[in-house]
mmCIF file of C-alpha atoms in Angstrom:
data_model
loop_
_atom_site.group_PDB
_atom_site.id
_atom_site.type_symbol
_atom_site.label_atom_id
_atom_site.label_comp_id
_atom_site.label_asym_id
_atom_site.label_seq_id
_atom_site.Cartn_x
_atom_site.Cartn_y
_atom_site.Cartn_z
ATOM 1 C CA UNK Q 24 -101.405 76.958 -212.044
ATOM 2 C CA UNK Q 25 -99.752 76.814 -215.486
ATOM 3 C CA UNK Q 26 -100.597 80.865 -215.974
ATOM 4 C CA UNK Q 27 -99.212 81.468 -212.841
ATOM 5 C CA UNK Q 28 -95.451 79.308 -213.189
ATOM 6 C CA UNK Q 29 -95.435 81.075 -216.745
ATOM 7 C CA UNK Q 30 -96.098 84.196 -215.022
ATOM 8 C CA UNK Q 31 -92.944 83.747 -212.846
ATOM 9 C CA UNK Q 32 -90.821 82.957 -215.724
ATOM 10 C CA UNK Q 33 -91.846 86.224 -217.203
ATOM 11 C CA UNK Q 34 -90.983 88.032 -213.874
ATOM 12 C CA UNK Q 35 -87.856 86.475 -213.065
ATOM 13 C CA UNK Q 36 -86.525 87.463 -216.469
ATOM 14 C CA UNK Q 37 -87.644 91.029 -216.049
ATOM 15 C CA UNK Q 38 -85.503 91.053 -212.564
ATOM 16 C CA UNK Q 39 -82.559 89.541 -214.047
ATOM 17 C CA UNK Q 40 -82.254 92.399 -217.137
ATOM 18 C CA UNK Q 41 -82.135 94.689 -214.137
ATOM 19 C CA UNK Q 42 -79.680 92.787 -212.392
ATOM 20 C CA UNK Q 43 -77.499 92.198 -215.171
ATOM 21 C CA UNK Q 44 -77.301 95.978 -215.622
ATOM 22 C CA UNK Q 45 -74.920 95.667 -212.325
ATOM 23 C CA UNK Q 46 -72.382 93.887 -213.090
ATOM 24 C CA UNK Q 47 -69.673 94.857 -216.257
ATOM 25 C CA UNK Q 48 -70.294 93.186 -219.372
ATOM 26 C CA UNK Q 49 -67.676 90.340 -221.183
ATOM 27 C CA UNK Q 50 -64.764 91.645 -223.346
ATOM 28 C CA UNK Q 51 -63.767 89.893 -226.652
ATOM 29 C CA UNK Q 52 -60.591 88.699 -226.774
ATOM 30 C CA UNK Q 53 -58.635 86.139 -229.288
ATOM 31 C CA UNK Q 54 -59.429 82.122 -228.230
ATOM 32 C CA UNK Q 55 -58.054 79.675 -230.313
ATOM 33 C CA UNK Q 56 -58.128 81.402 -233.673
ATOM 34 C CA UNK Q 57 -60.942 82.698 -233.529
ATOM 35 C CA UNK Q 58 -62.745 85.175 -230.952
ATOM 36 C CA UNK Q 59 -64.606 84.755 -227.538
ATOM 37 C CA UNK Q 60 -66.614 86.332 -224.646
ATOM 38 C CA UNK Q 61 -64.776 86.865 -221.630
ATOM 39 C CA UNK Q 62 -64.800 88.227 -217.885
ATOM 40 C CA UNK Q 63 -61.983 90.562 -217.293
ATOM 41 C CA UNK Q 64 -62.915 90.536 -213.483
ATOM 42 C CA UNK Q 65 -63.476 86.826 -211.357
ATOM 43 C CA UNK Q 66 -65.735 88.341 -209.101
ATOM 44 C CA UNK Q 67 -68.930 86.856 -206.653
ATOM 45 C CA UNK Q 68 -71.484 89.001 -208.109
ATOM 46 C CA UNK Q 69 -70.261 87.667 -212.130
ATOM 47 C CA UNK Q 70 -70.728 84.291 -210.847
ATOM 48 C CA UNK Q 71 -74.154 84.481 -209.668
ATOM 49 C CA UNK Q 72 -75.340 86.690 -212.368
ATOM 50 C CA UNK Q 73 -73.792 83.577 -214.420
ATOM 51 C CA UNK Q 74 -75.353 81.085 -212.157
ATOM 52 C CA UNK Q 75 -78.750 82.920 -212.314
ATOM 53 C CA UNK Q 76 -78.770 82.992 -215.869
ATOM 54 C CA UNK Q 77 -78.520 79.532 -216.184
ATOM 55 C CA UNK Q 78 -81.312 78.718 -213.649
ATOM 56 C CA UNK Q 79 -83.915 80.820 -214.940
ATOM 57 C CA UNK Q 80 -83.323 79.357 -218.823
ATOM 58 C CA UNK Q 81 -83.113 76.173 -217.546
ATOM 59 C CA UNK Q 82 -86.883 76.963 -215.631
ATOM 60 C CA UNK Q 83 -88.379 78.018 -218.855
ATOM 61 C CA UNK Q 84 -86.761 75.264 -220.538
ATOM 62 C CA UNK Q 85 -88.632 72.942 -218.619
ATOM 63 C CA UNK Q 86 -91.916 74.977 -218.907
ATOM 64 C CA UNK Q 87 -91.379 74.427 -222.592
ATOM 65 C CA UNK Q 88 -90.728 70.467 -222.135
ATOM 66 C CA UNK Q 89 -93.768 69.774 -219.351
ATOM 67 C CA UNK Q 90 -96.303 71.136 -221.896
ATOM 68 C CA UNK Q 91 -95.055 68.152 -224.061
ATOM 69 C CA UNK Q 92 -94.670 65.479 -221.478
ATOM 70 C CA UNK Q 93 -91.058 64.935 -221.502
ATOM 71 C CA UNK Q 94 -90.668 63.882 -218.113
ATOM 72 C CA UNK Q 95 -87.641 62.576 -218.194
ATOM 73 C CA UNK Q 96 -85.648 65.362 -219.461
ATOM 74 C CA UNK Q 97 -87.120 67.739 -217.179
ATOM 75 C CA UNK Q 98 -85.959 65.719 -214.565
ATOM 76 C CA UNK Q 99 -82.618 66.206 -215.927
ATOM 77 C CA UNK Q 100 -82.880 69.482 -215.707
ATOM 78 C CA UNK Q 101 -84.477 69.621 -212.562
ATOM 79 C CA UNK Q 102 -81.188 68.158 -211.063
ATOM 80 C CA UNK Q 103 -79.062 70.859 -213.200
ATOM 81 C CA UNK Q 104 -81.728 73.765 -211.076
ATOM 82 C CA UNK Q 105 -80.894 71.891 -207.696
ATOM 83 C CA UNK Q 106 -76.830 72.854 -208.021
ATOM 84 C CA UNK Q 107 -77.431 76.218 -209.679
ATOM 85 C CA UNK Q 108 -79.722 77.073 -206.769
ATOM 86 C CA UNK Q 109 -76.709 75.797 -204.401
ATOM 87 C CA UNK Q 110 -74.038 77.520 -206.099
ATOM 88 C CA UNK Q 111 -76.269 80.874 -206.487
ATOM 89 C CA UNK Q 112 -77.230 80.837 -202.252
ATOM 90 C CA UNK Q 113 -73.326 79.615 -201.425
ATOM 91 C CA UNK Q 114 -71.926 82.690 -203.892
ATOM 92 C CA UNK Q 115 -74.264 85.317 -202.174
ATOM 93 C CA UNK Q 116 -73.633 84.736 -198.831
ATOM 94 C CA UNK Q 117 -70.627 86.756 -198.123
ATOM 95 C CA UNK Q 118 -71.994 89.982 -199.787
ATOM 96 C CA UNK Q 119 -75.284 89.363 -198.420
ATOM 97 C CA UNK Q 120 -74.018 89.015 -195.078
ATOM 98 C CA UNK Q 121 -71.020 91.454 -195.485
ATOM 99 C CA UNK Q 122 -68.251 89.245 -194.076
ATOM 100 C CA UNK Q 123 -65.258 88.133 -196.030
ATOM 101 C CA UNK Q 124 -65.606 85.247 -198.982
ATOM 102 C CA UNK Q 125 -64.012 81.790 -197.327
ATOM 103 C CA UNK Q 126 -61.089 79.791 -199.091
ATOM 104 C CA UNK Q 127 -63.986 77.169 -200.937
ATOM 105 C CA UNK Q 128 -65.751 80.622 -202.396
ATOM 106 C CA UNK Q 129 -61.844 81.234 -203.683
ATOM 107 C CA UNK Q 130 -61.651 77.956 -204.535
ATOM 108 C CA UNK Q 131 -65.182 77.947 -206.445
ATOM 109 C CA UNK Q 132 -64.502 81.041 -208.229
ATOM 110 C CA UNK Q 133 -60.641 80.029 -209.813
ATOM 111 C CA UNK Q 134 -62.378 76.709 -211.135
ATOM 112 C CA UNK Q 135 -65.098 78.374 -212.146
ATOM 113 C CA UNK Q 136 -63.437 81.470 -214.649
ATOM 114 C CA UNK Q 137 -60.853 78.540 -215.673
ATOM 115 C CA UNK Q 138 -61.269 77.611 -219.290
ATOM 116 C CA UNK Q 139 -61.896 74.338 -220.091
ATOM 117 C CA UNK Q 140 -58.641 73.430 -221.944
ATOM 118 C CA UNK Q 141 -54.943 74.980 -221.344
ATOM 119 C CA UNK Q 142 -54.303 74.335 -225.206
ATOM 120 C CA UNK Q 143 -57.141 76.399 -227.040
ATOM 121 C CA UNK Q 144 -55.321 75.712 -230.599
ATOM 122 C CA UNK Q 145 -55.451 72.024 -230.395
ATOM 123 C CA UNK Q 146 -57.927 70.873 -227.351
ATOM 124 C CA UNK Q 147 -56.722 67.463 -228.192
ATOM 125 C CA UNK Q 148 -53.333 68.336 -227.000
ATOM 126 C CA UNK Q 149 -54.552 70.366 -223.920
ATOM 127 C CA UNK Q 150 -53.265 68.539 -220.415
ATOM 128 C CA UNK Q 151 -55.611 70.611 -218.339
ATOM 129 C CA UNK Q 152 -57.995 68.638 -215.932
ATOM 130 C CA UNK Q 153 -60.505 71.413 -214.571
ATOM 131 C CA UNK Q 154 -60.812 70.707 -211.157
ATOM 132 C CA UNK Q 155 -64.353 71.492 -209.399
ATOM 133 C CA UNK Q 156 -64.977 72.050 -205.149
ATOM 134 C CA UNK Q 157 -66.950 69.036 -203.845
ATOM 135 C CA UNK Q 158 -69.913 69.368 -203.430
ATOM 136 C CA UNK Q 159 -69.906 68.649 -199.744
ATOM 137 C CA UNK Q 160 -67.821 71.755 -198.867
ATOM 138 C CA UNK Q 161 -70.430 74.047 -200.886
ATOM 139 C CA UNK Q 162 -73.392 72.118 -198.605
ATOM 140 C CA UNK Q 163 -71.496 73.019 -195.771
ATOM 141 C CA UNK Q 164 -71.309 76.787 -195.741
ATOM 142 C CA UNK Q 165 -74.975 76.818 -196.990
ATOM 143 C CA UNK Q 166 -76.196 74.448 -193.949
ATOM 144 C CA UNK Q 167 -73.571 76.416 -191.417
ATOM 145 C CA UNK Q 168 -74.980 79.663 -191.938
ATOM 146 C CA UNK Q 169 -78.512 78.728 -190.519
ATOM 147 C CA UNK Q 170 -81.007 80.170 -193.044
ATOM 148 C CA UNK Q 171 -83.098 76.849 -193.185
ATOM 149 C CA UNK Q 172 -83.940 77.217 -189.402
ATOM 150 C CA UNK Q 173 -81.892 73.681 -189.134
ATOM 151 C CA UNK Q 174 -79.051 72.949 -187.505
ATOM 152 C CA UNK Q 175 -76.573 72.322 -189.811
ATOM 153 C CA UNK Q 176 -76.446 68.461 -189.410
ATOM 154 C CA UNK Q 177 -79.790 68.398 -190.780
ATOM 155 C CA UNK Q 178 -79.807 70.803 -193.425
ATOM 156 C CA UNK Q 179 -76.828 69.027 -194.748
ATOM 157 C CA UNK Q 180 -78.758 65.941 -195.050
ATOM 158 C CA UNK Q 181 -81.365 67.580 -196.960
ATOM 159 C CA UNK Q 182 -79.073 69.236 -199.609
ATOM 160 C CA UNK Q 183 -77.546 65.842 -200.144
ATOM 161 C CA UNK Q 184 -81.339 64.390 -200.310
ATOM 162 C CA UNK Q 185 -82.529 66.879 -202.792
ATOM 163 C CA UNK Q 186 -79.243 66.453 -205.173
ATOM 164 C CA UNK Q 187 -79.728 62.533 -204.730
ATOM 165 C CA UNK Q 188 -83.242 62.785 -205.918
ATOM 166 C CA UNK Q 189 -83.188 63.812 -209.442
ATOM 167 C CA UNK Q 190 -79.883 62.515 -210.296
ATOM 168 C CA UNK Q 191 -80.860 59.133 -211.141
ATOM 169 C CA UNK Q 192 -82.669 61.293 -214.414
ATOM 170 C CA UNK Q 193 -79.034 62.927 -215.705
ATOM 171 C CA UNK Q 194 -77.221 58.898 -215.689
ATOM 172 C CA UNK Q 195 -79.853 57.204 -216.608
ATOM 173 C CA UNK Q 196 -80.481 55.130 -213.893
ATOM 174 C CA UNK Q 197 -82.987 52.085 -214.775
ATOM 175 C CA UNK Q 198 -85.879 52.840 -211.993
ATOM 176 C CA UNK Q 199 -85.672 56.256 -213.498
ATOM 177 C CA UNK Q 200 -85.573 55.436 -217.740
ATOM 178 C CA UNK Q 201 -88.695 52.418 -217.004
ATOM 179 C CA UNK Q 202 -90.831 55.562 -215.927
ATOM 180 C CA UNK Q 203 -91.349 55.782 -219.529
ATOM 181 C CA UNK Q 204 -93.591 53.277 -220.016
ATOM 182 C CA UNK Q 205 -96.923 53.942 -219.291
ATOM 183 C CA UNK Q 206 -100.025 51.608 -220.391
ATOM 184 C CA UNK Q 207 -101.644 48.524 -220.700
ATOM 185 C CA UNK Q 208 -99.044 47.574 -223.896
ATOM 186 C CA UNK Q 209 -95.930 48.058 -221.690
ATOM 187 C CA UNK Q 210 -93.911 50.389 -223.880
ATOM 188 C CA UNK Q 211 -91.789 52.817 -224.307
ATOM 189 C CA UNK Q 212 -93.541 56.678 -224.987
ATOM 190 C CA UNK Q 213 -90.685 58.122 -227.123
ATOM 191 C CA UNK Q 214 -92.287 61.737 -227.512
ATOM 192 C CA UNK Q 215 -92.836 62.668 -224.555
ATOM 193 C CA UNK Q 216 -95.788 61.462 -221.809
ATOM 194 C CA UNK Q 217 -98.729 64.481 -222.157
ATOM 195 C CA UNK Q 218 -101.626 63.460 -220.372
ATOM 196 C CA UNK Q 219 -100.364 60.697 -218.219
ATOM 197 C CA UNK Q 220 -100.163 60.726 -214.400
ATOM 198 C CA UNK Q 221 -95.745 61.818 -214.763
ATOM 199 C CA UNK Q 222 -96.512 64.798 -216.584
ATOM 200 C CA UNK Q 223 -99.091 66.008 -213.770
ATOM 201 C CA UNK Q 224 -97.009 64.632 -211.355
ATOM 202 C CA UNK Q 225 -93.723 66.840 -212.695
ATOM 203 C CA UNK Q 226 -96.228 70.053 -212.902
ATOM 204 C CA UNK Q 227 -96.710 69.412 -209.015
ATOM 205 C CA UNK Q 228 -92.961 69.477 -208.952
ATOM 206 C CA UNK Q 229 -92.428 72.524 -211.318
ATOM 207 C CA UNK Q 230 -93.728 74.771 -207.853
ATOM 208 C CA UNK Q 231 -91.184 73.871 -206.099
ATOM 209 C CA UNK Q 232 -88.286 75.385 -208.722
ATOM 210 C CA UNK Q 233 -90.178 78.202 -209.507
ATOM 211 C CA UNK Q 234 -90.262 79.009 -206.225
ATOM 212 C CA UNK Q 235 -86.840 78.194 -205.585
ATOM 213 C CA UNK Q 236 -86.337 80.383 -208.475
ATOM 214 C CA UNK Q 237 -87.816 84.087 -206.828
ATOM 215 C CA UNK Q 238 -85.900 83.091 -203.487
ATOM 216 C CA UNK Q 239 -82.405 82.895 -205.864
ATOM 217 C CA UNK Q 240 -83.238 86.035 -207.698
ATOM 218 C CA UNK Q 241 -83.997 87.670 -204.523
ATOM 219 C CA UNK Q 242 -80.569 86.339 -202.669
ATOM 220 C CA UNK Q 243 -78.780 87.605 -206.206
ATOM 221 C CA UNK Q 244 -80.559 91.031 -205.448
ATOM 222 C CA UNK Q 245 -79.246 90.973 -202.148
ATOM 223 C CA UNK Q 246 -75.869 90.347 -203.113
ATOM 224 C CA UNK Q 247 -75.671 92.658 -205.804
ATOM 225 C CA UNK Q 248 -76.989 95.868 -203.809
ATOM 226 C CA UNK Q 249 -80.172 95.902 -206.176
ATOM 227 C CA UNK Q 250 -82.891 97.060 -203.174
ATOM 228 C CA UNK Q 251 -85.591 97.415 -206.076
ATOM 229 C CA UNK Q 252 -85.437 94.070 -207.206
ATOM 230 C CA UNK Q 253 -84.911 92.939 -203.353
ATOM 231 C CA UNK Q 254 -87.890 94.730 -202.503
ATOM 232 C CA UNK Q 255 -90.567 93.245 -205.480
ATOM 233 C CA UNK Q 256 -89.365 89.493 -205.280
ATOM 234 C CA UNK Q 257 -90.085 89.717 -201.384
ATOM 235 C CA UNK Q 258 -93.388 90.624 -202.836
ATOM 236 C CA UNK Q 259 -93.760 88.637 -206.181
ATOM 237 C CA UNK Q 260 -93.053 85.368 -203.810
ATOM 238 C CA UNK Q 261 -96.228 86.273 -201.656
ATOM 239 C CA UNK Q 262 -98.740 86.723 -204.767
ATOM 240 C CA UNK Q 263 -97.031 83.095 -205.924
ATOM 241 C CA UNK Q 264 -97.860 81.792 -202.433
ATOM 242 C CA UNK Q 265 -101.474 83.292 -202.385
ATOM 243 C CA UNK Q 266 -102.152 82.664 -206.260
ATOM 244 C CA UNK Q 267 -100.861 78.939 -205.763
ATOM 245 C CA UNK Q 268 -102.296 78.313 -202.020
ATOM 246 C CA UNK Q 269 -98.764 76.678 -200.713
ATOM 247 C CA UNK Q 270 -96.420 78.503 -199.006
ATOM 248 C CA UNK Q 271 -93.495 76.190 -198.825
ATOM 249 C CA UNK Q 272 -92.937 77.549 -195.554
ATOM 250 C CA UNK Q 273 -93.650 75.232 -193.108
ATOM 251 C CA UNK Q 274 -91.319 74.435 -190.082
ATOM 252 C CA UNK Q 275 -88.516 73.035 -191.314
ATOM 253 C CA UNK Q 276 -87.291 71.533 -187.890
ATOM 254 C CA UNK Q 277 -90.661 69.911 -187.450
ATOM 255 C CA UNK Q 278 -90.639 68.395 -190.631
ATOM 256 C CA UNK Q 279 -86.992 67.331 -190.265
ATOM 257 C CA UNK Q 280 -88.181 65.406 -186.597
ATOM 258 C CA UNK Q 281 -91.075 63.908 -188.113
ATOM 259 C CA UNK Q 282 -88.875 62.586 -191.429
ATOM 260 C CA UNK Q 283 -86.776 61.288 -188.297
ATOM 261 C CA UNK Q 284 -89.309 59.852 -186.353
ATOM 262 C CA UNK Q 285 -90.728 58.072 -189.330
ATOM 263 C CA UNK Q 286 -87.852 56.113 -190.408
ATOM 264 C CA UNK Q 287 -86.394 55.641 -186.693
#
């Protein structure tokens, strides 16, 4: 299992050099007395090559951090690879399905190039307050545009279910921090938790992102016009479904009745 999620790390970095390729690269320019990287253009395709970036560090970040036990920061970070893979599937979705971007992507993409702080000489000083698009509208063109097989009721609900879960790790939430003790002496493991029952149960976990991770790369491919790097994540994410014996594909409006049924 371990070969194979380092495996995917490997390959997802390999697709995102090519992908990068597409897109211009940052310009230097003068930022508060000193120099910076900057996007002339605030385009989609920037964003998600951005977005992507950020996912697929943050994946081998957490490789790096499960072979130690640190449970709790990969949780962390798990909830950080839950909104990248939002923002990445609610970027691509005009280009991918060729129809204009909607007033939130507009929206998404001002906030997003803004800079942090309106006074770059003296931050102190700076009266900016960067605002950010709820999260709810970004949800709701994912859900509306039906590529969960759910209506979009439902696949709402799971967004905001799969944000919820792993957020208690980023605030420190107390259910979440007393997951650090582990043993008969009832204390707290400081350096990490290797060979307890959390670090096997995040490994079960780590699927799940890397998967999540060749479906992004694939939906950045998509968007960006790359039919190569379409072509072998389509077939990268069935060798990770036959060389890990889950296909996370099971039906998703079953499984959203029976959640239903069970808590009705």
């Amino acid at each position: 299992m371990l070969r194979v999620l380092q495996e995917t790390n490997i390959f997802l970095e390999n697709s995102f050099g090519e992908l990068e390729r597409l897109i211009p690269s940052p310009e230097e320019i003068v930022y508060g007395g000193g120099h910076a990287l900057r996007y002339k253009e605030k385009r989609l395709e920037i964003a998600i090559i951005q977005k992507l970036a950020r996912y697929i560090s943050g994946l081998n970040a957490s490789f790096e951090l499960l072979g130690k036990g640190y449970t709790q920061e990969i949780g962390a970070l798990f909830r950080m690879l839950d909104e990248f893979s939002d923002d990445i599937t609610f970027l691509a979705l005009p280009l991918m399905r060729n129809v204009p971007a909607t007033k939130t992507h507009s929206d998404y993409l001002e906030y997003f190039f803004q800079e942090e702080f309106d006074n770059e000489s003296n931050v102190i000083l700076s009266s900016q307050n960067r605002p950010t698009v709820p999260r709810r509208r970004i949800w709701a063109e994912i859900s509306n545009a039906g590529l969960a097989g759910l209506n979009p009721s439902d696949h709402l609900e799971v967004l905001r279910t799969i944000s919820q879960a792993y957020s208690g790790y980023v605030h420190g939430a107390s259910s979440h921090i007393i997951e650090m003790i582990v043993g008969p002496d009832l204390k707290y493991r400081l350096s990490g938790m290797p060979n307890t029952y959390r670090q096997r149960e995040f490994l079960y976990n780590f699927w799940d992102y890397s998967y999540r991770g060749i479906v992004c790369t694939n939906f950045a491919a998509k968007a960006l016009g790359s039919a190569s790097v379409d072509e072998r994540t389509k077939q990268y994410l069935d060798y990770f479904e036959k060389a890990t014996g889950d296909t996370g594909k099971g039906d998703p409006e079953a499984l959203m009745k029976k959640a239903k049924k069970k808590n009705a």
